[in-house]
Coordinates of C-alpha atoms in Angstrom, one line a residue:
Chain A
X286 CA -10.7 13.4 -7.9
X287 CA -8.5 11.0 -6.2
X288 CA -6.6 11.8 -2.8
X289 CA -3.3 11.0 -4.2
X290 CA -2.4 11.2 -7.5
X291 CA 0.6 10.0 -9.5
X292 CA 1.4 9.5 -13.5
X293 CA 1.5 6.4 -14.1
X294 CA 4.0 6.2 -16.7
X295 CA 6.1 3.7 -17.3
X296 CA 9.1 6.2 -17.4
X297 CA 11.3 4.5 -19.3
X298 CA 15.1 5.9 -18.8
X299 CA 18.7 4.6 -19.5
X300 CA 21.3 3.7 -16.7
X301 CA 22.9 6.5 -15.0
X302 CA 20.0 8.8 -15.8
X303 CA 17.9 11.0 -13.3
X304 CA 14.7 10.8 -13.2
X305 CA 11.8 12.9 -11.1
X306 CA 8.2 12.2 -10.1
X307 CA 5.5 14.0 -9.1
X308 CA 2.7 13.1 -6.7
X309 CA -0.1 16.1 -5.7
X310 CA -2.5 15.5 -2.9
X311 CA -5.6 16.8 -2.2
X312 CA -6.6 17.4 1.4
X313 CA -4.4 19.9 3.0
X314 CA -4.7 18.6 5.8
X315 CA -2.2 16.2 5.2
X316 CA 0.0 15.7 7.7
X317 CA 3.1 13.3 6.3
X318 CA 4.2 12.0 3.5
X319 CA 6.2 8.6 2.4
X320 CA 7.5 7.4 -0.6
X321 CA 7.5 3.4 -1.4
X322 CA 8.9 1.2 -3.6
X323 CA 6.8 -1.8 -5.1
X324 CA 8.5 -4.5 -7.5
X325 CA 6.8 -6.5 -9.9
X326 CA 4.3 -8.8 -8.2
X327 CA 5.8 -8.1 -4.3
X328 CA 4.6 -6.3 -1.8
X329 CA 5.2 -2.7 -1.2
X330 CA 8.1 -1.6 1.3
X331 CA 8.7 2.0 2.3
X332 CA 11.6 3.9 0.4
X333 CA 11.7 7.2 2.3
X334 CA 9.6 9.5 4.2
X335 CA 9.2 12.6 2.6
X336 CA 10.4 15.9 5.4
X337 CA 9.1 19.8 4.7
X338 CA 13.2 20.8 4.3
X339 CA 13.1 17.6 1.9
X340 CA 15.8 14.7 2.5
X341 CA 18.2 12.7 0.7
X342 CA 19.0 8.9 1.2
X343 CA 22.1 8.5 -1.1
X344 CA 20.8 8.1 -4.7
X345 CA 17.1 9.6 -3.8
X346 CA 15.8 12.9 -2.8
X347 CA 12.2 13.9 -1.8
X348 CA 10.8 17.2 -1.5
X349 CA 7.4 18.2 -0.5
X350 CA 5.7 21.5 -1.3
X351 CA 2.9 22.5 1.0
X352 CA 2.0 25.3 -0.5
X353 CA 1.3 23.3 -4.4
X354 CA 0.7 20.5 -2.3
X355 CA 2.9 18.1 -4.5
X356 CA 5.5 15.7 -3.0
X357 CA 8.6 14.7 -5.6
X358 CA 11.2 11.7 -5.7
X359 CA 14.2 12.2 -7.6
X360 CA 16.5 9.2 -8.8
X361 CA 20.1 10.2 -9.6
X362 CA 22.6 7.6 -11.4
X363 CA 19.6 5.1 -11.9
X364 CA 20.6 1.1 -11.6
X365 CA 18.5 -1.5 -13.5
X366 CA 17.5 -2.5 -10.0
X367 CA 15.3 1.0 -9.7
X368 CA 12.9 -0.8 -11.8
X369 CA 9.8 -0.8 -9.6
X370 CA 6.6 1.4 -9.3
X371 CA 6.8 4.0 -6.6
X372 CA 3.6 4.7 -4.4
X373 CA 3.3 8.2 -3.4
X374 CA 1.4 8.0 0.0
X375 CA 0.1 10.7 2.6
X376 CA -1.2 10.2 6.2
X377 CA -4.0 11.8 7.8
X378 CA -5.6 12.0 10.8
X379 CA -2.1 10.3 12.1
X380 CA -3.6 7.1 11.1
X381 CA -5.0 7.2 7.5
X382 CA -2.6 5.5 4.7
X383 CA -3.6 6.7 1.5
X384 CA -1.9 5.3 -1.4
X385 CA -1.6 6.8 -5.0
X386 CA -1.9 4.8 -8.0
X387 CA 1.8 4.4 -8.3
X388 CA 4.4 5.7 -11.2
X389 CA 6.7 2.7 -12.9
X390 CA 9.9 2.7 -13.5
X391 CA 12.2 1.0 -16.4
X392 CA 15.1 1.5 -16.4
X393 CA 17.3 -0.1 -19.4
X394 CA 20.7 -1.1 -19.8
Chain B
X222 CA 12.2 -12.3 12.6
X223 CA 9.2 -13.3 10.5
X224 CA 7.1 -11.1 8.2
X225 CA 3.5 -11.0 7.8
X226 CA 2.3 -13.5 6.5
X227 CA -0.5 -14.4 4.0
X228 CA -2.5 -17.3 2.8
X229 CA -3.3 -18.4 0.7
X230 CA -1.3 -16.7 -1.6
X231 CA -3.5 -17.5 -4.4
X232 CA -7.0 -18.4 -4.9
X233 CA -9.1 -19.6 -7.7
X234 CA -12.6 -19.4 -7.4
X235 CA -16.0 -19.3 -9.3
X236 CA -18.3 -16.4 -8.9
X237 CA -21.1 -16.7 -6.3
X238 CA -18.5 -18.9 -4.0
X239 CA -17.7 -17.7 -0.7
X240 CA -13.4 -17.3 0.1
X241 CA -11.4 -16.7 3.0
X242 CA -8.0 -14.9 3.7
X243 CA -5.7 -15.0 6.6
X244 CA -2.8 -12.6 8.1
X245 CA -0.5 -13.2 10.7
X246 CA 0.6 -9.6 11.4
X247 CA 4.1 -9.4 13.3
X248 CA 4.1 -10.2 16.7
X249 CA 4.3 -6.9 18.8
X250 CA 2.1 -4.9 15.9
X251 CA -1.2 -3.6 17.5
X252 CA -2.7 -2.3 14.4
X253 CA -3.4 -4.7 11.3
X254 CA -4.7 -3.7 7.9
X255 CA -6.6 -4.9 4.7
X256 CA -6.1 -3.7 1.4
X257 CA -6.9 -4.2 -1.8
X258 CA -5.1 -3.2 -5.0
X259 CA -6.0 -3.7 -8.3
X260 CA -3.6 -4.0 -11.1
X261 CA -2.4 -1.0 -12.0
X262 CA -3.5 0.6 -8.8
X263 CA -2.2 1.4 -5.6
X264 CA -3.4 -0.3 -2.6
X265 CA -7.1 0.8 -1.0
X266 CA -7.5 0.6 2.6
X267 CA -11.0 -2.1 3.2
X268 CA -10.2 -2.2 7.0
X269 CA -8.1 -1.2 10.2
X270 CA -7.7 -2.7 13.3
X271 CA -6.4 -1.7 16.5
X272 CA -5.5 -4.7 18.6
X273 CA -9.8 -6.9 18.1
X274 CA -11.3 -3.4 17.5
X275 CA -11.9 -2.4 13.7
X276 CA -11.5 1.2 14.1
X277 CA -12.2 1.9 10.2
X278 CA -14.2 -0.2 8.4
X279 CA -15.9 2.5 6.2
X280 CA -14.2 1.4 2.7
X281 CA -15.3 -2.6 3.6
X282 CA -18.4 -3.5 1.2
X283 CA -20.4 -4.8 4.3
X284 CA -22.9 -6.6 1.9
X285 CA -20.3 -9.0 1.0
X286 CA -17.0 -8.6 3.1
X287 CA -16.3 -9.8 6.9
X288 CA -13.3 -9.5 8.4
X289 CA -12.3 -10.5 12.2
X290 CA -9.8 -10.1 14.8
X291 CA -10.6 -11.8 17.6
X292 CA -7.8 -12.0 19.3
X293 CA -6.0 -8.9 18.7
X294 CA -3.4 -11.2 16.8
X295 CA -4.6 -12.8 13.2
X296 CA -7.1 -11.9 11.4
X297 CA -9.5 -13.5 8.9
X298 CA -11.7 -11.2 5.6
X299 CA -14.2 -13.2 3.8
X300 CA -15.8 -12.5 1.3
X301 CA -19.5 -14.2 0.3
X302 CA -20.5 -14.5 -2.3
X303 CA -17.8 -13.3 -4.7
X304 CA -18.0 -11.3 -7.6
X305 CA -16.3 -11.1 -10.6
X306 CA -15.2 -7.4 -10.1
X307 CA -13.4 -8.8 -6.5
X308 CA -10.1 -10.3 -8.3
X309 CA -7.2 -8.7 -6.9
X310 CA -4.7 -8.8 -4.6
X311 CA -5.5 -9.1 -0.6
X312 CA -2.6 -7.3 1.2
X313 CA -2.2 -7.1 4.7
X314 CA 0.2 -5.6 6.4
X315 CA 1.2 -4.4 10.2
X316 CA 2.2 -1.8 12.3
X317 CA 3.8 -0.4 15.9
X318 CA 0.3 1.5 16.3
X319 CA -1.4 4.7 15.4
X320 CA 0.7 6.5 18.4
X321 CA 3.8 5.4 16.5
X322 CA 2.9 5.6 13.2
X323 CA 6.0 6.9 10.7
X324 CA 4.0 6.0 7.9
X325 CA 6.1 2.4 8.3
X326 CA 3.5 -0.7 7.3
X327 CA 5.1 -3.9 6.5
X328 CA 2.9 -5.9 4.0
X329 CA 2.2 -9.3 3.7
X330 CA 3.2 -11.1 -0.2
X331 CA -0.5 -10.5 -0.6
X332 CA -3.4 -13.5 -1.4
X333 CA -4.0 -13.1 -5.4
X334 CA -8.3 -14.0 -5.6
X335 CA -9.2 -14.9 -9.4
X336 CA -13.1 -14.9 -9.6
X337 CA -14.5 -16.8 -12.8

């Protein structure tokens, strides 16, 4: 069983939707978690850090739930530019990156 | 202020042929990282570095991968020989150090290997 894991997708949503995903982690010990972004062929860049009272950053929320041990990201009024995969990730040990397998995103006109 | 950067960004090789990748990490980052990621994947941790010291190297396939950093500064992964199953994507990417890690790494573009 992977560390982090995330459906793939694609989630495929019209603009101006809302749209959620999920990411559950294995090792409780987990101590933060991040959300980033990844566009076709690029590098990934962090979106958000994910905070235990959950935080917004205008269109996008995260939320983590220790006790399921799953992290979300939710998208409100989605742009054609949200098209991107989005890497769960959770840090242990205060120095361990570990990356899910990413969920993508379309979003269509 | 420059990014990390990569190169070669992409590489074309046969099988059995040794290939090298470099990473200029930001200047000021003490910790630099390898990963690889697969298409369709997300990115898997091969090796970290704080300043010359690899402080995990337990993902790195020691048979075949290398990776220096002599001077605390770049750093170099080989790989010899190659193997078909070792196309990917090289990412390396930067940070302020495990005592100020926000979960913050800035990546590289990435060096694409193709191994025919």
């Amino acid at each position: 069983r992977k560390e982090v894991e995330q459906d793939p997708g694609p989630f495929n949503v019209p603009e101006g939707a809302t749209v959620a995903f999920n990411c559950t982690y294995s090792n409780s010990a987990s101590q933060s978690f991040f959300w980033y972004r990844q566009d076709c062929r690029k590098e990934p860049k962090l979106l958000m850090s994910v905070y235990s009272s959950g935080n917004e950053d205008g269109r996008f929320t995260a939320q983590l739930n220790r006790a399921s041990q799953y992290i979300s990201l939710l998208i409100r009024d989605s742009k054609l530019s949200d098209s991107a995969t989005y890497l769960c990730v959770a840090l242990y040990n205060t120095d361990k990156l570990i990356f899910g397998t990413g969920t993508r995103l379309q979003v269509f006109p | 202020e420059a990014g990390v950067v990569q190169s070669p960004r992409y590489k074309i090789i046969e099988k059995k042929q040794p290939v090298a990748f470099w990473c200029n990490p930001i200047s000021g980052h003490n910790t630099l990282y390898w990963y690889l990621q697969n298409l369709g994947q997300g990115p898997e941790l091969l090796i970290r570095y704080e300043n010359e010291e690899a402080v995990d190297d337990s993902q790195l396939p020691k048979d075949r991968f290398s990776a220096e950093r002599l001077k605390g500064v770049d750093s170099t992964l080989k790989i010899q020989p190659a193997e078909l199953g070792d196309s990917a994507v090289y990412l390396c990417a930067s940070s302020l150090g495990v005592t100020r890690n926000t979960g913050e790494l800035f990546f590289g573009e990435g060096s694409r290997l193709t191994v025919l």
